[in-house]
Short mmCIF file of C-alpha atoms in Angstrom, two decimals:
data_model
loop_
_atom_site.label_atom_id
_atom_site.label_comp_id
_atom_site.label_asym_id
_atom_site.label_seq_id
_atom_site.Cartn_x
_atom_site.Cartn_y
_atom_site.Cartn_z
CA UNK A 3 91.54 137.98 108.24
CA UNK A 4 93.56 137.99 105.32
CA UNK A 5 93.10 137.67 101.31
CA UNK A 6 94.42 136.80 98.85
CA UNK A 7 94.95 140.09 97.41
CA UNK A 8 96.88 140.32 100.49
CA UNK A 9 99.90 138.41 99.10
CA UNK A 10 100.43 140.34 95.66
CA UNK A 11 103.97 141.10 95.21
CA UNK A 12 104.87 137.76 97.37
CA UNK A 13 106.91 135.03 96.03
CA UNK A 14 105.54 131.63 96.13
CA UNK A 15 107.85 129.31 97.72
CA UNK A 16 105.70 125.73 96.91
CA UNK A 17 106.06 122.26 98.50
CA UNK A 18 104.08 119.62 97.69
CA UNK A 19 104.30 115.83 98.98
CA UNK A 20 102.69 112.37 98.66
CA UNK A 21 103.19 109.30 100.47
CA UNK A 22 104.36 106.09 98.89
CA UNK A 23 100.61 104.97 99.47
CA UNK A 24 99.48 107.72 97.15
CA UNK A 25 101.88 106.93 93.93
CA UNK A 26 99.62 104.41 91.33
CA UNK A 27 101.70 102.00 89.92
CA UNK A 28 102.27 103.62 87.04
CA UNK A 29 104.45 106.32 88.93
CA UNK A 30 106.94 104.18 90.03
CA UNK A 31 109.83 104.38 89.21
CA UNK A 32 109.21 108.12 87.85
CA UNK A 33 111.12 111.08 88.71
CA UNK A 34 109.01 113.25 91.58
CA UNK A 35 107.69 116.11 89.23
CA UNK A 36 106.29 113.43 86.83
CA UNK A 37 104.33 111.48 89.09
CA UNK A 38 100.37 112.34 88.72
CA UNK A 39 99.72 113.05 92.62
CA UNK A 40 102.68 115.56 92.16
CA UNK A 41 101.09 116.56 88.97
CA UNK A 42 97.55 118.00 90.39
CA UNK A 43 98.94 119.24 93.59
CA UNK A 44 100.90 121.73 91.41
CA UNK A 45 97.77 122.55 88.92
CA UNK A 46 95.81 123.51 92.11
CA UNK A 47 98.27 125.78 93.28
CA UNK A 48 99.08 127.45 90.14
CA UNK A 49 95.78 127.62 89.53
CA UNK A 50 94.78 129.72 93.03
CA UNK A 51 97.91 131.75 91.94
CA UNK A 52 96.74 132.83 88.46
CA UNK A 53 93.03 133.12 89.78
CA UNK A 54 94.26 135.87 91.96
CA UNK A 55 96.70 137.34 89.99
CA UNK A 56 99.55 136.50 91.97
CA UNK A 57 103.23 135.14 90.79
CA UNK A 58 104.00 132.00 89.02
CA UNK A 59 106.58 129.75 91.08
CA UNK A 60 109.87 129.72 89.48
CA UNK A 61 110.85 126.13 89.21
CA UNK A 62 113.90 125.95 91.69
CA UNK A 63 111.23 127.59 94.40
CA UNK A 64 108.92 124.16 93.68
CA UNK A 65 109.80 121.37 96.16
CA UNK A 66 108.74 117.73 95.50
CA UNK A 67 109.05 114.91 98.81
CA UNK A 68 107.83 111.42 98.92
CA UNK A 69 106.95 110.88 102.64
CA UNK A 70 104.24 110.50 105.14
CA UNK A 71 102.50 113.71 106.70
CA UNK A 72 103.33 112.31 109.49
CA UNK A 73 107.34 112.40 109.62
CA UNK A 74 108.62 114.61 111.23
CA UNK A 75 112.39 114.95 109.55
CA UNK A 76 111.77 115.39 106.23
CA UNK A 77 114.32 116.51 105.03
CA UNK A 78 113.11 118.49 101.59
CA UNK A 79 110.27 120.07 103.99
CA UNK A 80 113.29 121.55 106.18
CA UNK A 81 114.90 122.74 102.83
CA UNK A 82 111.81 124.23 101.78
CA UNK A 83 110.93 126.16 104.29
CA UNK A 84 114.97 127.13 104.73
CA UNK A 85 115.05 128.82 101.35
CA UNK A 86 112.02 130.69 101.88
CA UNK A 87 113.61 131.81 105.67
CA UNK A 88 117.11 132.77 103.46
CA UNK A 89 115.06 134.38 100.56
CA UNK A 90 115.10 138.51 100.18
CA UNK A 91 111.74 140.43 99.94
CA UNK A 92 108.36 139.77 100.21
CA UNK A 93 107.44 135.84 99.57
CA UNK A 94 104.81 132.93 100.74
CA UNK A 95 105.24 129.59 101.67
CA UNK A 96 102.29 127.83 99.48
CA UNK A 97 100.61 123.85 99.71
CA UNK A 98 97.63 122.54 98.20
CA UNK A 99 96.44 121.78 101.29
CA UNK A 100 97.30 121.86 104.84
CA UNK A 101 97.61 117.83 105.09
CA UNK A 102 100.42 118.23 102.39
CA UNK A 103 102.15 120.62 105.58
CA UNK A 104 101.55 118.33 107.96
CA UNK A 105 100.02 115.38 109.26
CA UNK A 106 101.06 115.54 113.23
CA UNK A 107 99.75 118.91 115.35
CA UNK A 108 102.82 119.07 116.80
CA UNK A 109 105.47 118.25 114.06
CA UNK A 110 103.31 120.38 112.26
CA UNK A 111 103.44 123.67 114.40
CA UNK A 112 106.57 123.36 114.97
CA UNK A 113 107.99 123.35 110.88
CA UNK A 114 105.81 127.06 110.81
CA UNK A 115 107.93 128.65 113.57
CA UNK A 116 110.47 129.87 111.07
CA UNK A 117 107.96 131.03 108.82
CA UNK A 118 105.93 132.75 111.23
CA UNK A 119 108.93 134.87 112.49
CA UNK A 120 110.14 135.35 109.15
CA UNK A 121 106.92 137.12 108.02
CA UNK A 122 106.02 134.24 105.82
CA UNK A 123 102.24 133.29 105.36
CA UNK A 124 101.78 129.29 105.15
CA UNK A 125 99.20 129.47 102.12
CA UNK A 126 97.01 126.34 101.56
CA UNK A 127 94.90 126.88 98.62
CA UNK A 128 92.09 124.41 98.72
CA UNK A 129 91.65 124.96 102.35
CA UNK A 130 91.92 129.03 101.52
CA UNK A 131 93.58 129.75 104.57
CA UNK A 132 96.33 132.08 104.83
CA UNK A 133 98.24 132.06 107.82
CA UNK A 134 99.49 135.04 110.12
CA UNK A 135 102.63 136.29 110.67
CA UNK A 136 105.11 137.46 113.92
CA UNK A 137 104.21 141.03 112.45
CA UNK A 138 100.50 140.54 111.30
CA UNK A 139 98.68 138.14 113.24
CA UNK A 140 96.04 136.18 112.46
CA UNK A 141 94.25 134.52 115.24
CA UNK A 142 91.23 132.62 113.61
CA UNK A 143 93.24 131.97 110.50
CA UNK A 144 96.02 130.39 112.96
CA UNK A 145 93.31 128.42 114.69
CA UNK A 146 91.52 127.34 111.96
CA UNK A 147 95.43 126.04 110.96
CA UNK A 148 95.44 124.23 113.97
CA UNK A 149 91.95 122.36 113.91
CA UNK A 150 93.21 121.48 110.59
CA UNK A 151 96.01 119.93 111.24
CA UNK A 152 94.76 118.39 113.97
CA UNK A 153 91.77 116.79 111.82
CA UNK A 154 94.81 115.42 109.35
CA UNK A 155 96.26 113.70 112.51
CA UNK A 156 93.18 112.48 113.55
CA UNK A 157 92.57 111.15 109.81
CA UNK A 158 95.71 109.58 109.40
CA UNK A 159 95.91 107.13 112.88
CA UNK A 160 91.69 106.34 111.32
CA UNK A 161 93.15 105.45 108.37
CA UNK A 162 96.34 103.35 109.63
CA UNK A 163 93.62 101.25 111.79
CA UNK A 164 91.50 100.94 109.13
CA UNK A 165 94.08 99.39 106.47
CA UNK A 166 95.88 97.43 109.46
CA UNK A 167 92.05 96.26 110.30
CA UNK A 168 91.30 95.27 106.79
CA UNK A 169 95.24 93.69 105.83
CA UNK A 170 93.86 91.38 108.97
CA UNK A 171 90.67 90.11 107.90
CA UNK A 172 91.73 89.70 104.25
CA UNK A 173 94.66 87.76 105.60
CA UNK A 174 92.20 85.50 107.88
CA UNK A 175 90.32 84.81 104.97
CA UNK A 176 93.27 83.39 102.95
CA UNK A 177 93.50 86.82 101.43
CA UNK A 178 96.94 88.20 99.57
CA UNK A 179 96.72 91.75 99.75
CA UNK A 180 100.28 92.88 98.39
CA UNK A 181 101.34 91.60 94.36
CA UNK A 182 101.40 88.80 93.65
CA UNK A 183 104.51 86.74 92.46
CA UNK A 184 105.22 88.11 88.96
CA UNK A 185 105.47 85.15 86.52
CA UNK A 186 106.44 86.88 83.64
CA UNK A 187 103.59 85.35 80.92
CA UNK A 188 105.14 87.65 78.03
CA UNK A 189 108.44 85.74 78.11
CA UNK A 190 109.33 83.52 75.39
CA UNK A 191 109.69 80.97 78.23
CA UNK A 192 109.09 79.65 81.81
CA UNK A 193 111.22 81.79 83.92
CA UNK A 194 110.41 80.50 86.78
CA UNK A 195 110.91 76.95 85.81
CA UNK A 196 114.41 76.95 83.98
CA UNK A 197 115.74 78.53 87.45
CA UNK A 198 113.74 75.95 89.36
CA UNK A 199 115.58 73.19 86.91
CA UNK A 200 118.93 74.97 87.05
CA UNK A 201 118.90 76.30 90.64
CA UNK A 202 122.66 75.87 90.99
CA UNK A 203 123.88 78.25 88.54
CA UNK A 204 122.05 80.94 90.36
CA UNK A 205 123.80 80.66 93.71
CA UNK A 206 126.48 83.51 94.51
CA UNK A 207 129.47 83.47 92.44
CA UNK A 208 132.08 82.31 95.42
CA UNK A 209 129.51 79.55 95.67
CA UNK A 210 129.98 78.04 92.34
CA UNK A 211 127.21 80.32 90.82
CA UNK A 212 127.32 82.30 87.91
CA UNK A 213 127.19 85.40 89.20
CA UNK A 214 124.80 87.93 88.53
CA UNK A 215 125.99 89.42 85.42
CA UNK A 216 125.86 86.24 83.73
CA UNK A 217 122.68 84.77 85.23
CA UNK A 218 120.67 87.97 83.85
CA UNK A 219 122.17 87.22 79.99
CA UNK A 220 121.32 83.63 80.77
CA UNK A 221 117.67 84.74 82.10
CA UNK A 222 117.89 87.33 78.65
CA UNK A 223 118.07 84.27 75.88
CA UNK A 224 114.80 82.58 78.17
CA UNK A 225 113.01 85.67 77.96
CA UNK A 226 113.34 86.13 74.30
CA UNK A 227 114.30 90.09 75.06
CA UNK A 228 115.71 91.75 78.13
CA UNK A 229 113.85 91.15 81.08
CA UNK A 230 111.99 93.86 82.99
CA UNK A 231 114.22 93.34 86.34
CA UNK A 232 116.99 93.65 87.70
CA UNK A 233 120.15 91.44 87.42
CA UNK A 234 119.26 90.63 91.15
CA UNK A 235 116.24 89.11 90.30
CA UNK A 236 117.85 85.55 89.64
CA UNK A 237 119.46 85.49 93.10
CA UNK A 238 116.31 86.62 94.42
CA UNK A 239 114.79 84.04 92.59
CA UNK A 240 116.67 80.77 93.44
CA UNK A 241 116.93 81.85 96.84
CA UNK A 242 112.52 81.64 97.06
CA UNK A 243 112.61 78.09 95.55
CA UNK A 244 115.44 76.81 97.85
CA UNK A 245 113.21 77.79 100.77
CA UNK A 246 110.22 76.08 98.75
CA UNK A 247 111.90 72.99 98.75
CA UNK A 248 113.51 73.29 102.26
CA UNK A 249 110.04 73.61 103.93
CA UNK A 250 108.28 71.42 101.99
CA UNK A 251 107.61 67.98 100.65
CA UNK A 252 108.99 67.02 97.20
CA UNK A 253 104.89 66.30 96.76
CA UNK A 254 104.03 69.69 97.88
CA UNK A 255 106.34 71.53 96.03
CA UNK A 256 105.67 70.09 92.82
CA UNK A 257 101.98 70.90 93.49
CA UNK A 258 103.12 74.35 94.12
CA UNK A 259 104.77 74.44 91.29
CA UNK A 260 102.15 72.24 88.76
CA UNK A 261 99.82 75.43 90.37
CA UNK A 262 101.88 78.03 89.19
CA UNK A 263 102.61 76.81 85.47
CA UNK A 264 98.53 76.90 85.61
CA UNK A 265 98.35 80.43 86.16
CA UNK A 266 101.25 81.40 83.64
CA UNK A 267 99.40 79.32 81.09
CA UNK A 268 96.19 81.42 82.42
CA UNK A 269 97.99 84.62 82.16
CA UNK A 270 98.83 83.94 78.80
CA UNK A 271 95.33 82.69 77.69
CA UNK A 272 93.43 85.81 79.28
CA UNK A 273 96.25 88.38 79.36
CA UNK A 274 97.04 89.92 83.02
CA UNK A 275 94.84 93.07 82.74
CA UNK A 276 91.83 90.52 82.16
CA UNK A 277 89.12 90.86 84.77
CA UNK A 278 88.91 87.03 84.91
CA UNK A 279 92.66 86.59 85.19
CA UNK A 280 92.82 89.50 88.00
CA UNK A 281 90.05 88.17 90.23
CA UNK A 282 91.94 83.99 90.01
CA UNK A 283 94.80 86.38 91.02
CA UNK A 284 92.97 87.90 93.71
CA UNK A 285 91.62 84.90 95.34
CA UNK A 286 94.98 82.53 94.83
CA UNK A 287 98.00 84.94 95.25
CA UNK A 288 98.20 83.78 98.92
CA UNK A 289 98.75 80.06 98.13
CA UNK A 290 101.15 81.24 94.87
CA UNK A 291 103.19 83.78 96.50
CA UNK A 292 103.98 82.31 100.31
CA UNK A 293 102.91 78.71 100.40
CA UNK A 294 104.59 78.26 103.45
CA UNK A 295 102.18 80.77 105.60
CA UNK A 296 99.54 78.98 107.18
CA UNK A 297 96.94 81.33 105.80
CA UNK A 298 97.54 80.62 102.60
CA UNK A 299 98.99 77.17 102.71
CA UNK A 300 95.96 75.67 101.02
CA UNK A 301 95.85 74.98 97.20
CA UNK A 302 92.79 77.48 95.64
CA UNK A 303 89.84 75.08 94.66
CA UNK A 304 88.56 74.46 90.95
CA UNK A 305 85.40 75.93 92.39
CA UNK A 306 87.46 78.84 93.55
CA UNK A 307 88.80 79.18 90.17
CA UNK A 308 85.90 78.62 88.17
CA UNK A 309 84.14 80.96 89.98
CA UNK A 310 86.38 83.95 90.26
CA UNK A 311 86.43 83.53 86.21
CA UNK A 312 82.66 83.32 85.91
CA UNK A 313 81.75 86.53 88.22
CA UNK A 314 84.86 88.56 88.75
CA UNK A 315 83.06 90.97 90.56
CA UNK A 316 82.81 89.30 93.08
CA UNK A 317 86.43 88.21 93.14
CA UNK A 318 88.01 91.33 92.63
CA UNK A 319 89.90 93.64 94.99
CA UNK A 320 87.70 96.88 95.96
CA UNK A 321 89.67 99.12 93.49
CA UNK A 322 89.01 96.60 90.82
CA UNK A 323 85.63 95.52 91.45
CA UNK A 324 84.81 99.36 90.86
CA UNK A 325 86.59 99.52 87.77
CA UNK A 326 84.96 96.52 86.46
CA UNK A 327 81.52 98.00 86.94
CA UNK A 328 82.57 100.98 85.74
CA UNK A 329 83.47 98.99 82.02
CA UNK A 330 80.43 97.23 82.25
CA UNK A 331 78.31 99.88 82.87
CA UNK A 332 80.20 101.68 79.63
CA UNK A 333 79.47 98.64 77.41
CA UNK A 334 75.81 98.60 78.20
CA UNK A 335 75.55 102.24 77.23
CA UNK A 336 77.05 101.29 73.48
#
């Protein structure tokens, strides 16, 4: 078995991944290093380094990928592992964890070859497994790699079923689970409604449209400030309410629409981060955001409304039903 005294003298080539599922919402957008999944991985490892006083990564040796564990090209994996194969002297490949590595047995096996016949231990630090090498073998530490990895696989497909099982139900029950349709409550005016009322200008330029530069500094004097998307978002935009009215009834649409100037008007009476306002989001996101699927096809009820604002705990998604608690539970202790 090996230690981690073991590696002194080795330098730490470190990779360290998430998936897009992983990022909050507040990392997007964000370059790699700065996102907060990226952020602890790295803590963890540095802190196993310094712990047993081994060396610091130097920053070009620290490798950030957004991907699933369980593709196998990744392509700043491949690099990784490439410079520690073309580095000189003594050095480690290090993860937080062997998931991080690899989420597929087999992908995953594979992408240590060149470390194993390069004399480079695969270090995973919470798991505190160091790997062998073609010249010092390890045979529990390698199968103890393998169960791992083999648990991540076996985690992952749970996990896929489980979200695909759960997307399902929620949908049967008239349940939106991706965002919503933004609506934009902080702009001076009704987005939405001045390209529902001027529809025309937004088609493609060779179509008599303004084009897209000009449509955003149109959208810009509506907003009151520059908008928080792209200069896309117009075409984007007119494009939704075309097929709006194209599938539906002039009476249906305008219901759509009367519904949707209700929850702007909403939005800007509780503010979007309001429990109330995020649990009426919850429940009627289907019916605002794709009208035309017959899941959510139906127009939420005032009951539906009225109740979502009265116990949003029982109206909120999972995530935010736990937060909500959480606050409450806070306020009670003051």
């Amino acid at each position: 078995m090996r230690f981690p005294s073991d590696l002194k003298g080795m330098k730490p080539i470190v990779y360290l991944r998430i998936s897009s599922d992983e990022q909050g919402p507040q990392d997007r957008g964000k370059p790699l290093e700065k996102r907060q999944g990226m952020i602890n991985q790295l803590a963890k490892v540095k802190r196993y380094l310094k712990e047993n006083g081994l060396p610091m990564p130097k920053p070009e040796n620290i490798h950030y990928e957004l991907a699933s564990g369980g593709d196998p090209s990744r392509p700043i994996l491949k690099r990784a592992i490439q410079q520690a194969v073309d580095m000189k002297g003594k050095r480690m490949f290090v993860v937080a964890e062997l998931s991080r590595f690899a989420r597929r047995i087999r992908y995953g096996m594979r992408d240590t070859i060149p470390l194993f016949e390069n004399d480079i231990p695969l270090v995973a630090t919470d798991d505190a497994l160091i790997t062998g090498t073609q010249n010092n073998p390890q045979g529990d530490q390698d199968i103890l790699m393998g169960l791992k990895i083999s648990l991540a696989t076996g985690e992952r497909e749970r996990l896929r079923r489980r979200v695909k099982g759960s997307i399902a139900t929620k949908t049967e029950q008239g349940i939106f689970v991706s965002k919503g349709l933004e609506i934009y409550p902080e702009a001076d005016g009704d987005i939405y409604q001045y390209v529902i009322d001027n529809v025309e200008k937004f088609a493609p330029k060779d179509k008599g449209g303004l084009g897209w530069t000009a449509s955003y500094r149109l959208l810009e004097t509506i907003y009151g400030s520059k908008p928080p998307f792209s200069n896309q978002w117009s075409r984007k935009a007119s494009k939704r309410i075309l097929d709006l009215k194209g599938n539906m009834t002039p009476e249906e649409f305008e219901n759509w629409n009367n519904f949707r100037k209700r929850i702007l008007e909403m939005e800007r009476t509780f503010g979007k981060d309001d429990f109330r306002m995020k649990a009426v989001r919850y429940r009627s996101n289907g019916y605002l955001t794709d009208p035309l699927n017959p899941n959510f096809s139906t127009i939420p009820s005032e009951e539906m409304i009225q109740s979502a604002i009265d116990n949003p705990a029982d109206n909120l998604s999972f995530k935010d039903s736990r937060k909500y608690r959480r606050d409450i539970s806070k306020k009670r202790v003051n």
